[in-house]
Coordinates of C-alpha atoms and ligand atoms in Angstrom, one line a residue:
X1202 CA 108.5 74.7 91.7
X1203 CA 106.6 77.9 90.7
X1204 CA 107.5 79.6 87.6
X1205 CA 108.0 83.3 87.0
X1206 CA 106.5 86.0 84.9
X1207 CA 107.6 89.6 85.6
X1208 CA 105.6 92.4 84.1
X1209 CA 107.4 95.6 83.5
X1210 CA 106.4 98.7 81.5
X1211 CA 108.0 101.8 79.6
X1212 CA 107.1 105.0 78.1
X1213 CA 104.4 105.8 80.7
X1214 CA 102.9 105.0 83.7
X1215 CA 98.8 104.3 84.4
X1216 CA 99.3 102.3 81.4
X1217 CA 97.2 99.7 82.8
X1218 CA 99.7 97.1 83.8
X1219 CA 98.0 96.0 87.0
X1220 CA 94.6 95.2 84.7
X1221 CA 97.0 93.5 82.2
X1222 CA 98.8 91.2 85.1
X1223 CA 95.3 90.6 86.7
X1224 CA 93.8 89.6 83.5
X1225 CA 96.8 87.5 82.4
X1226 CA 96.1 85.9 86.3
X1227 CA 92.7 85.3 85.2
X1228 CA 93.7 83.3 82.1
X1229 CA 95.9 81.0 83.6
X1230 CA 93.6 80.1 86.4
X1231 CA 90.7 79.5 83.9
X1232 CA 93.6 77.1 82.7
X1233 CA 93.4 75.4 86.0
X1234 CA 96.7 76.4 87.2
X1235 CA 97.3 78.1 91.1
X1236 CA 98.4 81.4 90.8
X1237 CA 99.8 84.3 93.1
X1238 CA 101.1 87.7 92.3
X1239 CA 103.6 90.3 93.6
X1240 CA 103.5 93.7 93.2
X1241 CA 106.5 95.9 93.5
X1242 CA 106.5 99.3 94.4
X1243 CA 109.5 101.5 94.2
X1244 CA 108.4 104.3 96.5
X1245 CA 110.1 105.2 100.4
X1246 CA 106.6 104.3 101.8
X1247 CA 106.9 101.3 103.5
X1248 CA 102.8 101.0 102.7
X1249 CA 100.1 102.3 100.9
X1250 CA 98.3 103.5 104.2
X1251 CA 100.0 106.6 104.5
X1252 CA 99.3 108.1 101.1
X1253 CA 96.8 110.1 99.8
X1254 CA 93.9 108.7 97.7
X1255 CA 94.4 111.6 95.2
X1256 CA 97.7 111.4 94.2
X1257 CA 97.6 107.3 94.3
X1258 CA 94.3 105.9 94.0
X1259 CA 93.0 103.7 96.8
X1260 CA 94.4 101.7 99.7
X1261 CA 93.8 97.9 99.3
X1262 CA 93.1 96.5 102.0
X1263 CA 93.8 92.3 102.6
X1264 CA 92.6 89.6 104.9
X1265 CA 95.6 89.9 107.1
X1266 CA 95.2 93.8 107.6
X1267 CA 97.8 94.7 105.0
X1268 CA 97.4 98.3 103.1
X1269 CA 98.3 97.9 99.9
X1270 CA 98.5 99.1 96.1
X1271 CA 95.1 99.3 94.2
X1272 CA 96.9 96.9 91.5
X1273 CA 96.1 94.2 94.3
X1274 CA 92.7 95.1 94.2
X1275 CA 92.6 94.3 90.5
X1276 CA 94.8 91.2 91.1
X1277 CA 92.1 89.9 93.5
X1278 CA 89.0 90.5 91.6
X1279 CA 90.1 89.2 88.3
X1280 CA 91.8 86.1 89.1
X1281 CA 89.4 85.7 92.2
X1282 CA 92.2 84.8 95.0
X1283 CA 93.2 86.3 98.4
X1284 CA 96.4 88.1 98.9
X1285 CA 98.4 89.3 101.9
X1286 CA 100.8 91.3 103.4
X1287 CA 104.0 89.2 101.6
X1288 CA 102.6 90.5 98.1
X1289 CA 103.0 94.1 98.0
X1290 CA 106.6 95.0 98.4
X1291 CA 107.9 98.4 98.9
X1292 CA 111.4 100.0 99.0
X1293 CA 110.6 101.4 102.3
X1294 CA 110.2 97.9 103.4
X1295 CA 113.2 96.7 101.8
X1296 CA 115.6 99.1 103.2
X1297 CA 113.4 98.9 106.3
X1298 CA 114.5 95.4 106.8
X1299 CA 118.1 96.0 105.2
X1300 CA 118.4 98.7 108.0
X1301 CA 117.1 96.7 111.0
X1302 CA 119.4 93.9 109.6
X1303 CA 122.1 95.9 109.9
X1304 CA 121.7 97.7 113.4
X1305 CA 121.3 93.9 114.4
X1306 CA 124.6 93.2 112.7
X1307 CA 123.9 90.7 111.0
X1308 CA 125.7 91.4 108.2
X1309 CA 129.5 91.2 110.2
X1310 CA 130.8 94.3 109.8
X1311 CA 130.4 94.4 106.1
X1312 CA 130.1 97.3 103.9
X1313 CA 125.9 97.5 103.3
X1314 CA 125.1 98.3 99.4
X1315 CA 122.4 98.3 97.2
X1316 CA 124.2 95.3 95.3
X1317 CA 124.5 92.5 96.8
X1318 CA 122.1 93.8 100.5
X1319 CA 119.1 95.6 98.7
X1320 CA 119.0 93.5 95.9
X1321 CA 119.3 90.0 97.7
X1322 CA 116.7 91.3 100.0
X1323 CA 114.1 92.3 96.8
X1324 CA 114.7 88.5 95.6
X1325 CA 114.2 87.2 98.9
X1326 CA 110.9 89.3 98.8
X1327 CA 110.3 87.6 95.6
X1328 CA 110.7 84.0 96.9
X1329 CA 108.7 84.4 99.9
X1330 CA 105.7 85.6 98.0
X1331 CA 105.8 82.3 96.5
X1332 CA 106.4 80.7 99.4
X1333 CA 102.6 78.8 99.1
X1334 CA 104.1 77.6 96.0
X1335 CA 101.8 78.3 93.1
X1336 CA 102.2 77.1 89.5
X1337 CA 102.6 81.2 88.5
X1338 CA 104.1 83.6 90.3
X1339 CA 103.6 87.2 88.3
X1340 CA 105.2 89.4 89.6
X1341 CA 104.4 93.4 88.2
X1342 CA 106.9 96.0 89.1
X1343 CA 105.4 99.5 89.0
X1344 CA 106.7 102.8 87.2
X1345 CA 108.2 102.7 84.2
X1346 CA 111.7 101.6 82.5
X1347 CA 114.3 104.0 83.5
X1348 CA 113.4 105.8 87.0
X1349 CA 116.3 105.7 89.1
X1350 CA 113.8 104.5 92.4
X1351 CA 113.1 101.2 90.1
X1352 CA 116.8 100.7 89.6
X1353 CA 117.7 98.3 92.7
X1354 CA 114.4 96.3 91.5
X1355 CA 115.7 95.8 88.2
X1356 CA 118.4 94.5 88.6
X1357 CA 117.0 91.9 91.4
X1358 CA 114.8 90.5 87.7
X1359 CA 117.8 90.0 86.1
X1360 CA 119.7 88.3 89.0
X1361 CA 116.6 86.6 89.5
X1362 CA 116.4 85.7 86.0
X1363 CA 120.0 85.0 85.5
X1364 CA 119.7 82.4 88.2
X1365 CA 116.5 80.4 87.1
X1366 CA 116.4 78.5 84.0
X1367 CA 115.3 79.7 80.8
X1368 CA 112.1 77.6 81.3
X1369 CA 111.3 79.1 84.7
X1370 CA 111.0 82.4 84.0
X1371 CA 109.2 84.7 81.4
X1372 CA 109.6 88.7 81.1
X1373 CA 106.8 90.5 79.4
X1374 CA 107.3 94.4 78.3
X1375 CA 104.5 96.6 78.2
X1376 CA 104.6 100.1 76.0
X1377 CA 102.3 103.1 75.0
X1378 CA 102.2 103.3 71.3
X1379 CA 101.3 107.2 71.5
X1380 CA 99.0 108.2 68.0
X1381 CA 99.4 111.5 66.3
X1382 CA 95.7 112.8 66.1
X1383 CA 96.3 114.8 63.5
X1384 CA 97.9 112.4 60.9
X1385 CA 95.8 109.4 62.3
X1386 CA 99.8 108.0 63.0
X1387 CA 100.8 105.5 65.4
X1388 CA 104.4 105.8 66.4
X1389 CA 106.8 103.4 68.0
X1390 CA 109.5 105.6 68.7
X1391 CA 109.2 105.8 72.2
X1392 CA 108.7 101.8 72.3
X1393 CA 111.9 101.4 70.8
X1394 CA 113.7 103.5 73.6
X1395 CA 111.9 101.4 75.8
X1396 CA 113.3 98.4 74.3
X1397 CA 116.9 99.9 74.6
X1398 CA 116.7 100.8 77.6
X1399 CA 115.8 97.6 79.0
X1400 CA 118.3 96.1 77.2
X1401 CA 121.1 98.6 78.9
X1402 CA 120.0 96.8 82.0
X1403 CA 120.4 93.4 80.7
X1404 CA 117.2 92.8 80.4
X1405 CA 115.5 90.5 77.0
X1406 CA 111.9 90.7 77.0
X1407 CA 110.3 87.6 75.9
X1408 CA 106.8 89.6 74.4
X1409 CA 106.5 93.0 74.3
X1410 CA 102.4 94.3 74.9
X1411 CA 101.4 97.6 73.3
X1412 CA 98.6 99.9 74.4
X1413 CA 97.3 102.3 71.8
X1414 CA 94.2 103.6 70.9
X1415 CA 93.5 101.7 67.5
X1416 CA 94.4 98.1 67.0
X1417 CA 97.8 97.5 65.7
X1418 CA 98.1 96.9 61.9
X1419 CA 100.1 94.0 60.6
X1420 CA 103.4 96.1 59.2
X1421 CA 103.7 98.2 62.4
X1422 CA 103.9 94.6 64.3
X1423 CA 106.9 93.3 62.4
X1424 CA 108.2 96.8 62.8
X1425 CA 107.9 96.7 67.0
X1426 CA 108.8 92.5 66.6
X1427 CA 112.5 93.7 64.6
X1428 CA 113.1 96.6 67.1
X1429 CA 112.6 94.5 70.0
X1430 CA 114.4 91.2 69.3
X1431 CA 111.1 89.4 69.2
X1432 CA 108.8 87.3 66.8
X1433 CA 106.2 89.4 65.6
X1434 CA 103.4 86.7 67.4
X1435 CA 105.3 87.6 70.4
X1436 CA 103.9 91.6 69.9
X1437 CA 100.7 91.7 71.5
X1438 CA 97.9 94.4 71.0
X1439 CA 95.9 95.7 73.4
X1440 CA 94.1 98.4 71.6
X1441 CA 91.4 100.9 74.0
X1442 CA 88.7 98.2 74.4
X1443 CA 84.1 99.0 75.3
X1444 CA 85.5 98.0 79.3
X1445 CA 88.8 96.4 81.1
X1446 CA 87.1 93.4 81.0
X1447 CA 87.7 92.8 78.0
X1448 CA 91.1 92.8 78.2
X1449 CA 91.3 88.9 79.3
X1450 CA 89.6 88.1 75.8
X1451 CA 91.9 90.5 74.0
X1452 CA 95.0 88.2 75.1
X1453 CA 94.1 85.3 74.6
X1454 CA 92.7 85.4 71.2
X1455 CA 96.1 86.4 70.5
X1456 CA 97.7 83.5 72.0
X1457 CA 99.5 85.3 74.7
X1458 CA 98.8 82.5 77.4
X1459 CA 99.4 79.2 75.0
X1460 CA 102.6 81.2 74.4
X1461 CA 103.5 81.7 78.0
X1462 CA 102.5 78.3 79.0
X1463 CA 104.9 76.6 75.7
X1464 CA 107.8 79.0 77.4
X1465 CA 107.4 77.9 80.5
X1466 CA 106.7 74.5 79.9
X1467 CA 103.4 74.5 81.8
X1468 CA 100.7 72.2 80.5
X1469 CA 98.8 73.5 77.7
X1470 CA 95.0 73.1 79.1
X1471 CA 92.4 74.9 77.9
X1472 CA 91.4 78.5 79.4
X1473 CA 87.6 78.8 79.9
X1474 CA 86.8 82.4 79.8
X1475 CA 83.2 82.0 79.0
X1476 CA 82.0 82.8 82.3
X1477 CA 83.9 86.2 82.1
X1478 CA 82.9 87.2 78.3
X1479 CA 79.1 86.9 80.2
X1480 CA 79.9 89.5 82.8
X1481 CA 81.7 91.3 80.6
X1482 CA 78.9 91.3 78.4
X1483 CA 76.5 92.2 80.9
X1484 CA 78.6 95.5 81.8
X1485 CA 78.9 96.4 78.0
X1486 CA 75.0 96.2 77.1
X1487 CA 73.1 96.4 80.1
X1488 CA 69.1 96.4 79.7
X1489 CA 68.9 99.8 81.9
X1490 CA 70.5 102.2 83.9
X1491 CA 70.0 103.9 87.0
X1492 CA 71.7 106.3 88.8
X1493 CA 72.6 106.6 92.7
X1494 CA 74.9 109.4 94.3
X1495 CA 77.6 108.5 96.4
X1496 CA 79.2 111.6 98.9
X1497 CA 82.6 111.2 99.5
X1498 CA 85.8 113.8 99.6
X1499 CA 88.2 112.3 97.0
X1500 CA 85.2 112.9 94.8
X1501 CA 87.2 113.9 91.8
X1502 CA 88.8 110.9 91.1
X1503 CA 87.1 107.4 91.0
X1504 CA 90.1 105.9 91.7
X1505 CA 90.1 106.4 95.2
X1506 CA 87.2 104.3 95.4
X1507 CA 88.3 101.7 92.8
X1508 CA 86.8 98.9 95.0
X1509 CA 83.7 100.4 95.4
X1510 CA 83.5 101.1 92.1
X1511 CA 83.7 97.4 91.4
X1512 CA 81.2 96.4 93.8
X1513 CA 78.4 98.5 92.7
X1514 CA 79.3 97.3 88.7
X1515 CA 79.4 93.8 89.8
X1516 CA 76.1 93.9 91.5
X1517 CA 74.5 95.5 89.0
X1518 CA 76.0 93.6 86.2
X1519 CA 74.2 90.6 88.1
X1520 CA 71.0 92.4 87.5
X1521 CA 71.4 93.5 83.6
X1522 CA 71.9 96.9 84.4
X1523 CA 74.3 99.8 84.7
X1524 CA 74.3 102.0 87.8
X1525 CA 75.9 105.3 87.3
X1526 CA 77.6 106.2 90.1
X1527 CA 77.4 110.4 90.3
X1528 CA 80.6 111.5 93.4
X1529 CA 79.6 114.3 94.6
X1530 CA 82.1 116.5 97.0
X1531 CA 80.8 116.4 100.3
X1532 CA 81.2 119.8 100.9
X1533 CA 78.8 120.7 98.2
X1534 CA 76.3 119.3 100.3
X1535 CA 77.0 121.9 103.2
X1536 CA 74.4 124.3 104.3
X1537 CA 72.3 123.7 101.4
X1538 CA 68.9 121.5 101.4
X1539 CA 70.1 118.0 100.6
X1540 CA 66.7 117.6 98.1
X1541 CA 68.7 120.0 95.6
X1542 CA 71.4 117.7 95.0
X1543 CA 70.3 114.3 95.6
X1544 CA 66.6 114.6 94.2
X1545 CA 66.0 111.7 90.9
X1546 CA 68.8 109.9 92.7
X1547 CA 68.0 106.3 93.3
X1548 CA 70.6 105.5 95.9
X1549 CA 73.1 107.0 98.3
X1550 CA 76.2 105.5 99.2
X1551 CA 78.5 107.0 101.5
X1552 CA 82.0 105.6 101.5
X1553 CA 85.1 105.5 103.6
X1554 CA 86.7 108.8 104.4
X1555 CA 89.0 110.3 107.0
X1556 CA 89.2 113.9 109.1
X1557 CA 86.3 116.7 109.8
X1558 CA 86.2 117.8 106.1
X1559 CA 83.1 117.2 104.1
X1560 CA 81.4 115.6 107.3
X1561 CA 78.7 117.9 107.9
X1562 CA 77.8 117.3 104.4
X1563 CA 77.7 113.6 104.7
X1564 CA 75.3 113.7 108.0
X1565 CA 73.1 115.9 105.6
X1566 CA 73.2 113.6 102.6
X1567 CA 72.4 110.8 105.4
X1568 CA 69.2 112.9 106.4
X1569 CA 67.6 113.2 103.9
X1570 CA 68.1 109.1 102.7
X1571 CA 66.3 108.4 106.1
X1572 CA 63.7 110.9 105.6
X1573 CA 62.5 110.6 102.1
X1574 CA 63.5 106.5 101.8
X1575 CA 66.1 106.8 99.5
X1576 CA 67.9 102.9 99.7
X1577 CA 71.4 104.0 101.7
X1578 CA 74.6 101.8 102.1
X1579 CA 76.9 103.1 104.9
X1580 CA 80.7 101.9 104.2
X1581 CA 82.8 102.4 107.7
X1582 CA 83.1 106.4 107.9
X1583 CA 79.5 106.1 106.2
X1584 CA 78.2 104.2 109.3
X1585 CA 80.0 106.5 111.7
X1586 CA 78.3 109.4 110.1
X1587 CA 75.1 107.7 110.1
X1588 CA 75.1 106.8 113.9
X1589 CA 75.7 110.6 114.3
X1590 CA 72.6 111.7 112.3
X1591 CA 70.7 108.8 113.8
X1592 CA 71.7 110.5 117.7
X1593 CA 71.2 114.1 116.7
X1594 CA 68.2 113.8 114.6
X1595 CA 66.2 111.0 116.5
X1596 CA 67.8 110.4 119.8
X1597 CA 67.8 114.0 120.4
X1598 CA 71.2 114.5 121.3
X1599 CA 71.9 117.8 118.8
X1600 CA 75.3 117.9 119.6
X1601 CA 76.6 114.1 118.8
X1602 CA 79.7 114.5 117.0
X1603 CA 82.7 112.1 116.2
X1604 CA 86.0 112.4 117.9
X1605 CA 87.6 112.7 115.0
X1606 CA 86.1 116.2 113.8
X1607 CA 86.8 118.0 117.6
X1608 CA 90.1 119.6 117.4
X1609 CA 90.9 119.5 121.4
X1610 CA 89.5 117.0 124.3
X1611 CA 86.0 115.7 123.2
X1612 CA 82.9 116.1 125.6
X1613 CA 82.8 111.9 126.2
X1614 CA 78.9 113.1 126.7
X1615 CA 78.3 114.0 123.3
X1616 CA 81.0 111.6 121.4
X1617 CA 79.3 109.2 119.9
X1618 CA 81.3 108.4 117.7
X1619 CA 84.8 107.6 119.8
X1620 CA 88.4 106.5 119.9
X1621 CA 89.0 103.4 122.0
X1622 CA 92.4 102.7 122.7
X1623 CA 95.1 105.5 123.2
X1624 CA 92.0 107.4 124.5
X1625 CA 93.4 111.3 124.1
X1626 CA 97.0 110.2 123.8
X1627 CA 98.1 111.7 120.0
X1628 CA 98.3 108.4 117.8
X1629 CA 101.0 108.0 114.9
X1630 CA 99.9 108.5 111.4
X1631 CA 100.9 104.9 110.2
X1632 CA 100.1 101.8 111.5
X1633 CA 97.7 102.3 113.9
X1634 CA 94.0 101.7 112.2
X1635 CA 91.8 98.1 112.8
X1636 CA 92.7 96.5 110.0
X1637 CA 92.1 93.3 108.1
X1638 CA 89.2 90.5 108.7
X1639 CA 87.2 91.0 111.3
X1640 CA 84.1 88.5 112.5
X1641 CA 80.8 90.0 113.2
X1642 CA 77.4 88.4 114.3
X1643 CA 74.6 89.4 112.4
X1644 CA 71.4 89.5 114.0
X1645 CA 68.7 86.9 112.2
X1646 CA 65.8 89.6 112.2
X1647 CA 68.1 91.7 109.9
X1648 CA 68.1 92.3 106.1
X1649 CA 72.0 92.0 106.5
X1650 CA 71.2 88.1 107.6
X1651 CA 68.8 87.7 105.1
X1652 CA 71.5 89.5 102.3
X1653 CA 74.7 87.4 104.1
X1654 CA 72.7 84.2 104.4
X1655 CA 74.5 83.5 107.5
X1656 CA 75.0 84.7 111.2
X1657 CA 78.8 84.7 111.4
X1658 CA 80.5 86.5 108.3
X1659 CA 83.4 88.5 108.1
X1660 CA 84.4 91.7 106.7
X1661 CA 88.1 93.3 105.9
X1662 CA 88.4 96.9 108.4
X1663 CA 90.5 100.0 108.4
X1664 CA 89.3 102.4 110.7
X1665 CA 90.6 103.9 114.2
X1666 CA 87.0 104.9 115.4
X1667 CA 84.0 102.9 117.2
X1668 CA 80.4 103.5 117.9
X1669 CA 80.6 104.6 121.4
X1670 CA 79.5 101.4 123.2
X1671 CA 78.2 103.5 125.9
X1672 CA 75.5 105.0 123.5
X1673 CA 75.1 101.9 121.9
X1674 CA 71.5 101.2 124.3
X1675 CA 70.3 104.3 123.6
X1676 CA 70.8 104.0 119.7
X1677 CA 68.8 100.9 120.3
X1678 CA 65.4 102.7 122.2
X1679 CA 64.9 105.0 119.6
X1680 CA 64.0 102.4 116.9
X1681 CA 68.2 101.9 115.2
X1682 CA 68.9 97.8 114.7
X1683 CA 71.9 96.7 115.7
X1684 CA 72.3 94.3 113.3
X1685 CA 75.9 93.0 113.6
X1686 CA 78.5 93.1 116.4
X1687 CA 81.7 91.4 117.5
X1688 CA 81.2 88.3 118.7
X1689 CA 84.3 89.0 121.4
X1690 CA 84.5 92.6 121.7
X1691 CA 80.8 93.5 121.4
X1692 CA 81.6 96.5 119.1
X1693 CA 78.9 97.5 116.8
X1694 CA 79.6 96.2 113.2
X1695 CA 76.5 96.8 111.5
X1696 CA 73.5 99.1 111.7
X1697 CA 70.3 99.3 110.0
X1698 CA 66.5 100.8 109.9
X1699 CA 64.1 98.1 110.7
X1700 CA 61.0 97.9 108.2
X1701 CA 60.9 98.3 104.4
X1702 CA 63.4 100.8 104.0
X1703 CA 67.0 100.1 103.1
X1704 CA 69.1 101.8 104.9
X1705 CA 72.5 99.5 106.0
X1706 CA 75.2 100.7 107.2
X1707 CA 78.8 98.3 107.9
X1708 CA 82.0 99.3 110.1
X1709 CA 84.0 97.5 107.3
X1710 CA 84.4 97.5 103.9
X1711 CA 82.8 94.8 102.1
X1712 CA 83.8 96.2 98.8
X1713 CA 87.3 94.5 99.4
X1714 CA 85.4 91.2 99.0
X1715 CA 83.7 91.9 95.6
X1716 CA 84.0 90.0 92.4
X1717 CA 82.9 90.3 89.2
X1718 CA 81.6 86.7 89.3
X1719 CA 80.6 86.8 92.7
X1720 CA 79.1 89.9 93.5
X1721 CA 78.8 90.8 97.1
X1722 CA 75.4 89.7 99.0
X1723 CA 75.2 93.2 100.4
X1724 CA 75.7 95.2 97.1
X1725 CA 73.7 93.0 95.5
X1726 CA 70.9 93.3 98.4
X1727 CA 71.5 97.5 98.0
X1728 CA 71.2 97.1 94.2
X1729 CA 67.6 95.2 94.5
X1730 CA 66.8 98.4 96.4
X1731 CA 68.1 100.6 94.0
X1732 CA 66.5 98.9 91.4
X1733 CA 63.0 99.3 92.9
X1734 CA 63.3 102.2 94.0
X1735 CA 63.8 103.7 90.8
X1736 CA 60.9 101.3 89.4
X1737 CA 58.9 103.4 92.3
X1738 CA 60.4 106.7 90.6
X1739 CA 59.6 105.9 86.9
X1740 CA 55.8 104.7 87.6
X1741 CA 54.9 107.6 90.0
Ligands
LIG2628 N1 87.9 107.9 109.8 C1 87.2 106.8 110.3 C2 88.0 106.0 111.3 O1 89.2 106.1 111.4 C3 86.7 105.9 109.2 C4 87.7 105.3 108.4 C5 87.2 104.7 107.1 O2 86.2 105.1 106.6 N2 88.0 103.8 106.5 O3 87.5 105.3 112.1

């Protein structure tokens, strides 16, 4: 039977609690036990895939086509497992189903409430995220203590916990310790109302984690420990550390899993981090740095790239370096020569992206890579944009667009870029994208073979748009490779430039598959490029 640890938080949100789960994930797998996490998410969406990168950070996609909270992202990568649909939750999909329940009438006429309807059907969620039965099920609810839309999930925990026996179950509270900068003062306050709060709810945490900005001195632990009901061991500190991946190292030097693993009665292995403190390591003091651009729209905030992010550092950690990664709004790169914002740039990326904005830009950006050599990786949007450069620059078609940037009925003619099924019927906003694993055969003359290693891979998608399979022959006579397609569908998957340059483009998004540990064959492959290209820059 699995055992449960639920990870809640106070005081503030961004606090960090999905790297703090994923790293406490990582820990108990280096302690050779299976482990599986659940994140809960109190917003009316019933997904991620509606929201907007800006305000939320990025979409996750899984295997099984699910678009989820970047905390799975983090979940994934550190503990280095695959999730699905069953472990994001949502209140949208909890009332969803309570709703559908009901119009079924499955419930007999009763009265439907948040206690017992809602509430059974969060623990049920709960339960059938364990349902592969691992060893540790986390489970991380997101906001903070205290919002009334985390209400209904709180008090599922302490059913949940009230049910399972003391052994089976572990709560863990984490808190901002907010400094004064002035006085140089770390204050607890708001930690304590945290505490209380929880407490209101009939909640007892069993360890309380702090974030703060300086580690935690011994007096102010005891302090936290008394206010909390705890033992002051059970007050963890996880002070602002050189990189998050440190954050594994920070909690189990003090104990945290030995603790959890006594509590829950789990046996008490040995955690092998070294492998970790190496990467770590390697993104903490690399041997050099280079620098590529990447061209995207939710330029201002990294976070709606977190997964690319991650791919690039993991490659490049394999290689002793640090590659700066320089977003750039796409719209800067409008009507202006591309050399004056990408020159001394060793790379281009261009990542996913959705709607006309910022296109024209991208095409440009996409140019002048294929012009001048400049090692470019295309990720979805990125090869959409790329085919559309490749047809109006080479196939001389000057007028290749993308369905998706013409407001009325597309010329088919000059679409090269096209929408498949619900061809010119309006499509809903939610739901309706290729999502999830995908197969692809890669073409053995290809660098993506040579990268990949292997004909038959498979990449996670979420996109509505195809390369026009129509134009597909013509790409092919004026020199672009093909490099992978569907092996059912025929669809193009992958394109590339033959000869020396690198210049790779993917429908999916291969950052999804990224691990520290295991970086991805085809970052690493774009990071070799990178890497000599700016080698070529230095010596010239
Ligand atoms: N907007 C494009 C499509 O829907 C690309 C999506 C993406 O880059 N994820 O096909």
């Amino acid at each position: 039977m699995s055992k449960f640890i639920f990870i809640t938080g106070g005081v503030v949100s961004s606090l960090g609690k999905g790297v703090v789960s994923a790293s406490l994930g990582l820990i108990l797998r280096s302690r050779g036990l299976k482990v599986s996490f659940l994140k809960l998410d109190p917003y009316l969406n019933r997904d991620a895939g509606t929201m907007n990168p800006y305000q939320h950070g990025e979409v996750f996609v899984t295997e099984d086509g699910a678009e989820t909270d970047l905390d799975l992202g983090h979940y994934e990568r550190f503990a280095n497992i695959i999730l699905g649909r069953v472990n994001n939750v949502t209140t949208g999909q909890i009332y969803g189903e309570v709703l559908d329940r009901e119009r079924r009438g499955d419930f007999n006429g009763e009265t439907v409430q948040v206690i017992p309807h809602v509430v059974d059907a969060i623990k049920n969620a709960i339960v059938r995220a364990a349902r592969n039965n691992p060893d540790v099920m986390l489970v991380e609810l997101g906001g903070t203590i205290g919002d009334i839309e985390g209400m209904p999930f709180i008090e599922a925990i302490r059913q949940f916990i009230l049910e399972k026996n003391r052994n089976d179950v572990i709560l863990l509270h984490l808190v901002l310790l907010p400094g004064l900068p002035v006085s140089h003062e770390i204050k607890t306050k708001p930690a304590q109302h945290s505490a209380q709060k929880l407490r209101e709810c009939g909640l007892h945490m069993n360890m309380l984690i702090c974030r703060s900005e300086e580690p935690m001195r011994e007096p102010l632990r005891k302090k936290l420990a008394l206010y909390s009901n705890l033992r002051p061991e059970h007050v963890i500190d996880v002070p602002d550390l050189r990189v998050i991946y440190d954050v594994p190292d920070c909690l189990h030097r003090q104990n945290l899993d030995a603790m959890i693993c006594r509590h829950l009665e789990l046996p008490e292995t040995e955690a092998d981090l070294s492998p970790w403190r190496q990467f770590s390591e390697a993104v903490s003091n690399p041997q050099r740095t280079v620098k590529i651009a990447a061209v995207g729209k939710y330029a201002g905030m990294a976070d709606s790239y977190k997964s690319l992010g991650e791919a690039i550092l993991h490659a490049a950690a394999r290689r002793q370096a640090r590659c700066e990664v320089n977003w750039i709004e796409a719209e800067a790169l409008e009507g202006v020569p591309a050399a004056e914002i990408l020159a001394g740039y060793a790379g281009l990326v261009i990542p996913g992206g959705f709607g006309y904005r910022g296109a024209s830009g991208k095409v440009n950006a996409i140019r002048f890579a294929r012009e001048t050599g400049l090692p470019f990786l295309g990720l979805c949007y990125g090869l959409q944009c790329a085919v559309v450069e490749f047809a109006r620059n080479v196939c001389g078609a000057p007028g290749a667009t993308s369905a998706e940037w013409s407001d009325g009925d597309p010329d088919p003619s000059q679409t090269w870029i096209t929408l498949l099924d619900n061809q010119g019927k309006a499509t809903p906003r939610g739901g309706t994208l290729r999502l999830g694993a995908q197969p692809c055969r890669l073409d053995r003359q290809s660098r993506a073979f040579k990268a990949y290693g292997e004909e038959l891979i498979s990449e996670r998608h979420r996109h509505r748009y195809e390369v026009d399979p129509a134009k597909v022959n013509l790409l092919r006579q004026h020199g672009l490779l093909i490099s992978g397609q569907n092996p059912q569908s025929g669809l193009v998957e992958m394109i590339e430039l033959p000869g020396e340059q690198f210049f790779v483009a993917t429908q999916a998004h291969p950052e999804f598959k990224s691990r520290p540990l295991y970086p991805h064959p085809l970052f690493l492959a774009f990071m070799d490029a990178i890497l000599s290209q700016a080698d070529k820059a230095r010596n010239s």
